[in-house]
Amino acid sequence: QQQRSVLTAARLKENGKKLAAAHIHRELTVNGHSDSLHLLLDDLLEPDCAIGNIDNIEWCRWLVAGGRAPTEFAAIVRAYDNHAKCGLVWIPHVVAYRCRTCGISPCMSICRDCFKRGNHENHDFNMFLSQAGGACDCGDTSVMKPEGFCSDHGLNSCQTKAPVPDDLLLVAEAMMPRLILRMLLHFRQFSAMKNDSAVCRLVAEYCNEYCTMLMEFNNMGEMMRRVMTKTFIDRNVYRRLLEPPYPSNSYGQYLRNSRRLYDEALRQFPSPEPPPDYAHLPALGRTIVHQTLLEEFIFWTFKYEFQQQIVCFLLNMLPDQDYKEHLTRTFVMHYCRIPSVLEMSNDPDTLSNRVVHMSVQLFSNESLALKMVEELSLLHVMIISLRQMMSKILTPHLLHNPERNFHYVVDCAERVMKEHCYWPLVSDFNNVLSHESVALVFLKNDNLIDMWFQFLSMLQGMNVNLREIISHVEYESSSYYAAFSCELEASAYPMWSIISHLQDPSLAPLAKNIMMYCVTYLHEWLEAVNFYQHPKFEKARS
């Protein structure tokens, strides 16, 4: 049977891409299914064949086009596009714009074309070089005001267009589950290799061309994007493609081996041990069960250190609101693994930017951020992750008499501090605190405030400077910069975010409550460093 399938696929290929694609399109139109398509996909998406095979990728483009040339098909699909949001994704070091007059979220950003087509005259805006990459928010009412939208985006720009032909996306709908599955099998296949940044980058590079093809499909507009996102979030698709029972042939054996590699990767990548009081929180569970292609895709995104092409592919589909919520929920469920990824990486600086490239798009939406806080305890997950990361690098405090000082503080000479591995976590925390509704949840929860001050206590008095009176090093240590950056990003920025939301007199009790925590933890710190017994200050002699 396998030999007959190969011969049949070969015979289909002999007809050429256009005729084979047209034949498959006719089969789907008449019968609702196509055996020819499955035979051809078995050949084109053969796991033992390189995923980046250019000829196979070109075949996939022609098949999706259903008998038309790929460029012609893309133009036809775009003609029916009725999207309200831009969603353009850019990589680091690209110029973008931010308009504080139009922005609802301080992280709002728009691309150059949308800025120029919009009316921002006399607005408070700036042009900036994107550090982490981003995505255009034009058309998204949850992030910016409608009056800032350009002429191409927003509800007013949506025009009523002719009905979409029923058979236009038939082949795409039939192929998409297999196309996305091929990437997951690629990630599984290489998961047993040595896990370092160079290997992660190499595994991602193997599928760059394939990923580019999928992004081209997404860029055809809302209709094709919906075909892709439905495939990503449908539990039945995941169950049918990847869960037992497996077929009793060579492909079934491949799936069994693939499952073993996946299970081993899960076992080697658990979340940190959560505090006992919070072990029940879903997003802090030691293990995680994936039920959709998107959920497993996010797992591999974490495992392979947020490679640029994969992050851009996932972000390109964000204009689909249903997908955006599923992606955000899945991201939060994996969030507590971010410290482990950062600590293991050989290039935490680049990795940090890529993490924030994704997270800033997900948490800039206030209603979605609040939903994650209420349903998945996002604030607890963030603070606990930060606290656990810093607790690994504590060192005895050197203020006053070290023998009587029982306070522990972060060691600024450690890699976590010097290479700012904590930055994505505090950046996300500052992002969600910029939303008033989320900040009020934080201020009303004593457990959250208490955990936050436990974290701040680890920073209190860090990087003590001792006078060197004998020999001196030639160059000053860079730990002073690590301490300064950490104090600014992890302490000062959240403080100013909180203060900005406490302007109304009715919120005075919340302001008083957090000040009481400040006083309590300051007292505890003074006791810990033995300030009350030593040193004793003498009055200045006149």
XYZ file of C-alpha atoms in Angstrom, residues 207-467:
261
model
C 12.227 25.911 9.097
C 12.648 29.582 8.101
C 11.447 29.043 4.515
C 8.524 26.935 5.687
C 7.568 29.552 8.278
C 7.783 32.253 5.594
C 5.247 30.316 3.523
C 2.804 30.189 6.450
C 3.229 33.932 7.051
C 2.492 34.567 3.378
C -0.797 32.726 3.820
C -1.597 34.824 6.892
C -0.819 38.032 5.009
C -3.571 37.242 2.494
C -5.960 38.768 4.999
C -8.686 38.021 7.481
C -10.247 35.002 5.729
C -7.061 32.988 5.354
C -5.943 34.059 8.816
C -9.170 32.663 10.242
C -8.516 29.307 8.552
C -5.127 29.209 10.290
C -6.280 30.343 13.726
C -9.223 27.907 13.789
C -6.760 25.106 13.116
C -4.482 26.316 15.909
C -7.164 26.466 18.619
C -9.392 23.488 17.703
C -8.977 20.687 20.264
C -10.446 18.106 17.904
C -7.735 18.835 15.334
C -4.986 18.243 17.914
C -6.638 15.046 19.139
C -7.079 13.694 15.602
C -3.529 14.471 14.471
C -1.357 13.715 17.479
C -3.085 11.545 20.067
C -3.377 7.712 20.054
C -4.437 5.388 18.549
C -1.813 5.699 15.826
C -2.034 3.995 12.404
C -0.238 0.646 12.057
C 2.277 1.757 9.438
C 5.653 3.507 9.316
C 4.044 6.919 9.876
C 2.260 5.585 12.956
C 5.600 4.354 14.305
C 7.074 7.800 13.623
C 4.238 9.396 15.621
C 4.913 7.030 18.549
C 8.593 7.977 18.575
C 7.644 11.632 18.215
C 5.342 11.324 21.223
C 8.175 9.881 23.318
C 10.420 12.818 22.391
C 7.631 15.250 23.282
C 6.982 13.577 26.654
C 10.700 13.669 27.458
C 10.900 17.369 26.529
C 7.979 18.080 28.857
C 9.655 16.124 31.652
C 12.917 18.056 31.260
C 11.206 21.441 31.219
C 8.974 21.631 34.313
C 7.923 24.837 35.988
C 9.739 25.800 39.218
C 8.395 24.469 42.507
C 5.590 26.882 43.461
C 5.150 28.176 47.027
C 2.863 25.757 48.936
C 0.135 28.383 49.365
C -0.070 28.883 45.601
C 0.528 25.365 44.293
C -3.162 25.156 43.354
C -2.926 27.963 40.786
C -3.290 26.525 37.243
C -0.484 28.672 35.792
C 1.974 27.454 38.464
C 1.429 23.722 37.951
C 4.597 21.613 37.675
C 3.346 19.898 34.523
C 1.141 21.112 31.718
C -1.230 19.279 29.381
C -1.489 20.590 25.830
C -4.839 20.255 24.095
C -4.398 22.361 20.947
C -1.732 22.874 18.306
C -1.270 26.415 19.617
C -0.574 25.229 23.172
C 2.145 22.837 22.049
C 3.498 25.452 19.616
C 3.953 27.901 22.504
C 5.740 25.210 24.522
C 8.280 24.782 21.711
C 8.558 28.558 21.359
C 9.729 28.650 25.002
C 11.903 25.557 24.597
C 13.684 26.957 21.526
C 14.243 30.392 23.111
C 11.708 32.528 21.233
C 13.415 32.472 17.840
C 12.597 35.590 15.808
C 10.828 33.919 12.886
C 8.590 31.848 15.174
C 7.656 34.862 17.326
C 6.798 36.914 14.230
C 4.686 34.061 12.853
C 2.633 33.850 16.063
C 2.235 37.629 16.340
C 1.142 37.992 12.719
C -2.179 36.335 13.572
C -3.034 38.674 16.485
C -5.677 40.676 14.568
C -7.921 37.622 15.122
C -9.361 38.402 18.577
C -10.299 34.803 19.436
C -6.775 33.661 18.613
C -5.292 36.554 20.605
C -7.129 35.468 23.747
C -6.087 31.833 23.295
C -2.474 32.878 22.704
C -2.470 35.122 25.788
C -3.987 32.392 27.956
C -1.457 29.838 26.717
C 1.426 32.283 27.189
C 0.365 32.886 30.810
C 0.102 29.128 31.435
C 3.766 28.778 30.394
C 4.902 32.081 31.935
C 6.579 30.685 35.061
C 9.109 28.912 32.807
C 10.514 32.207 31.496
C 13.133 32.525 34.297
C 14.473 29.048 33.463
C 14.705 29.899 29.758
C 16.557 33.148 30.524
C 18.949 31.526 32.984
C 19.877 28.722 30.559
C 20.332 30.946 27.509
C 23.768 31.863 26.169
C 22.329 35.133 24.872
C 19.856 36.437 27.492
C 19.911 39.971 26.090
C 18.522 38.947 22.688
C 16.157 36.461 24.310
C 14.793 39.148 26.660
C 13.894 41.360 23.708
C 12.085 38.512 21.972
C 10.083 37.614 25.072
C 8.991 41.235 25.463
C 8.282 41.456 21.719
C 5.528 38.905 22.328
C 4.356 39.780 25.842
C 3.933 43.514 25.245
C 1.429 42.775 22.458
C -0.585 40.496 24.738
C -0.633 42.557 27.937
C -1.207 46.008 26.401
C -4.916 45.214 26.063
C -6.419 46.228 29.440
C -9.524 44.034 29.317
C -7.475 40.988 28.301
C -4.795 41.661 30.932
C -7.485 42.011 33.611
C -9.081 38.758 32.451
C -5.755 36.940 32.843
C -5.324 38.462 36.319
C -8.786 37.332 37.412
C -8.863 33.900 35.766
C -5.201 32.785 35.801
C -3.770 34.895 38.670
C -1.307 36.627 36.347
C -0.052 39.056 39.016
C 0.700 36.181 41.393
C 2.550 34.329 38.624
C 4.659 37.384 37.739
C 5.661 38.260 41.302
C 6.354 34.651 42.303
C 8.488 34.155 39.165
C 10.479 37.307 39.946
C 10.918 36.337 43.578
C 12.070 32.819 42.704
C 14.566 34.122 40.153
C 16.140 36.537 42.637
C 16.101 34.113 45.567
C 18.699 31.971 43.756
C 21.326 34.742 43.820
C 21.038 35.985 47.413
C 24.169 36.733 49.402
C 24.707 37.883 53.017
C 24.393 41.627 53.437
C 27.629 43.446 54.325
C 26.243 46.576 55.997
C 27.590 47.384 59.473
C 28.677 44.255 61.357
C 28.191 41.251 59.015
C 28.166 38.865 61.983
C 25.002 40.493 63.354
C 23.408 41.186 59.982
C 20.996 38.406 58.991
C 19.600 40.129 55.903
C 20.182 38.585 52.477
C 20.381 40.686 49.339
C 20.835 40.008 45.611
C 24.419 39.631 44.422
C 24.909 42.207 41.656
C 27.908 40.314 40.304
C 25.691 37.378 39.338
C 24.742 36.820 35.698
C 21.017 37.334 36.383
C 21.777 40.905 37.471
C 24.662 41.824 35.169
C 22.861 40.585 32.047
C 19.426 41.846 33.167
C 17.772 38.419 32.928
C 14.947 39.757 35.104
C 14.076 42.529 32.626
C 11.244 40.762 30.705
C 9.477 39.977 33.984
C 9.624 43.512 35.390
C 8.776 44.947 31.969
C 5.617 42.829 31.841
C 4.768 43.737 35.437
C 5.108 47.443 34.653
C 3.023 46.952 31.514
C 0.066 45.377 33.339
C 0.342 47.889 36.214
C -0.154 50.688 33.688
C -3.792 49.529 33.475
C -5.777 51.098 36.307
C -8.129 48.126 36.710
C -5.161 45.758 37.141
C -3.323 48.128 39.493
C -6.412 48.313 41.719
C -6.570 44.507 41.893
C -2.955 44.582 43.079
C -3.593 47.322 45.658
C -6.657 45.565 47.088
C -4.888 42.232 47.602
C -2.725 42.156 50.743
C -1.097 38.865 49.732
C 0.118 40.377 46.468
C 1.471 43.472 48.218
C 3.189 41.317 50.820
C 4.883 39.168 48.154
C 5.938 42.284 46.261
C 7.634 43.742 49.334
C 9.345 40.417 49.994
C 10.826 40.794 46.516
C 11.784 44.453 47.114
C 13.508 43.461 50.366
C 15.954 41.416 48.299
C 16.997 44.627 46.528
C 17.170 46.832 49.624
C 20.820 47.725 50.251
C 22.221 45.787 47.289
C 25.733 46.430 45.979
C 27.247 47.809 49.188
C 30.457 49.723 48.427
C 33.398 48.958 50.710
C 36.358 51.293 50.845
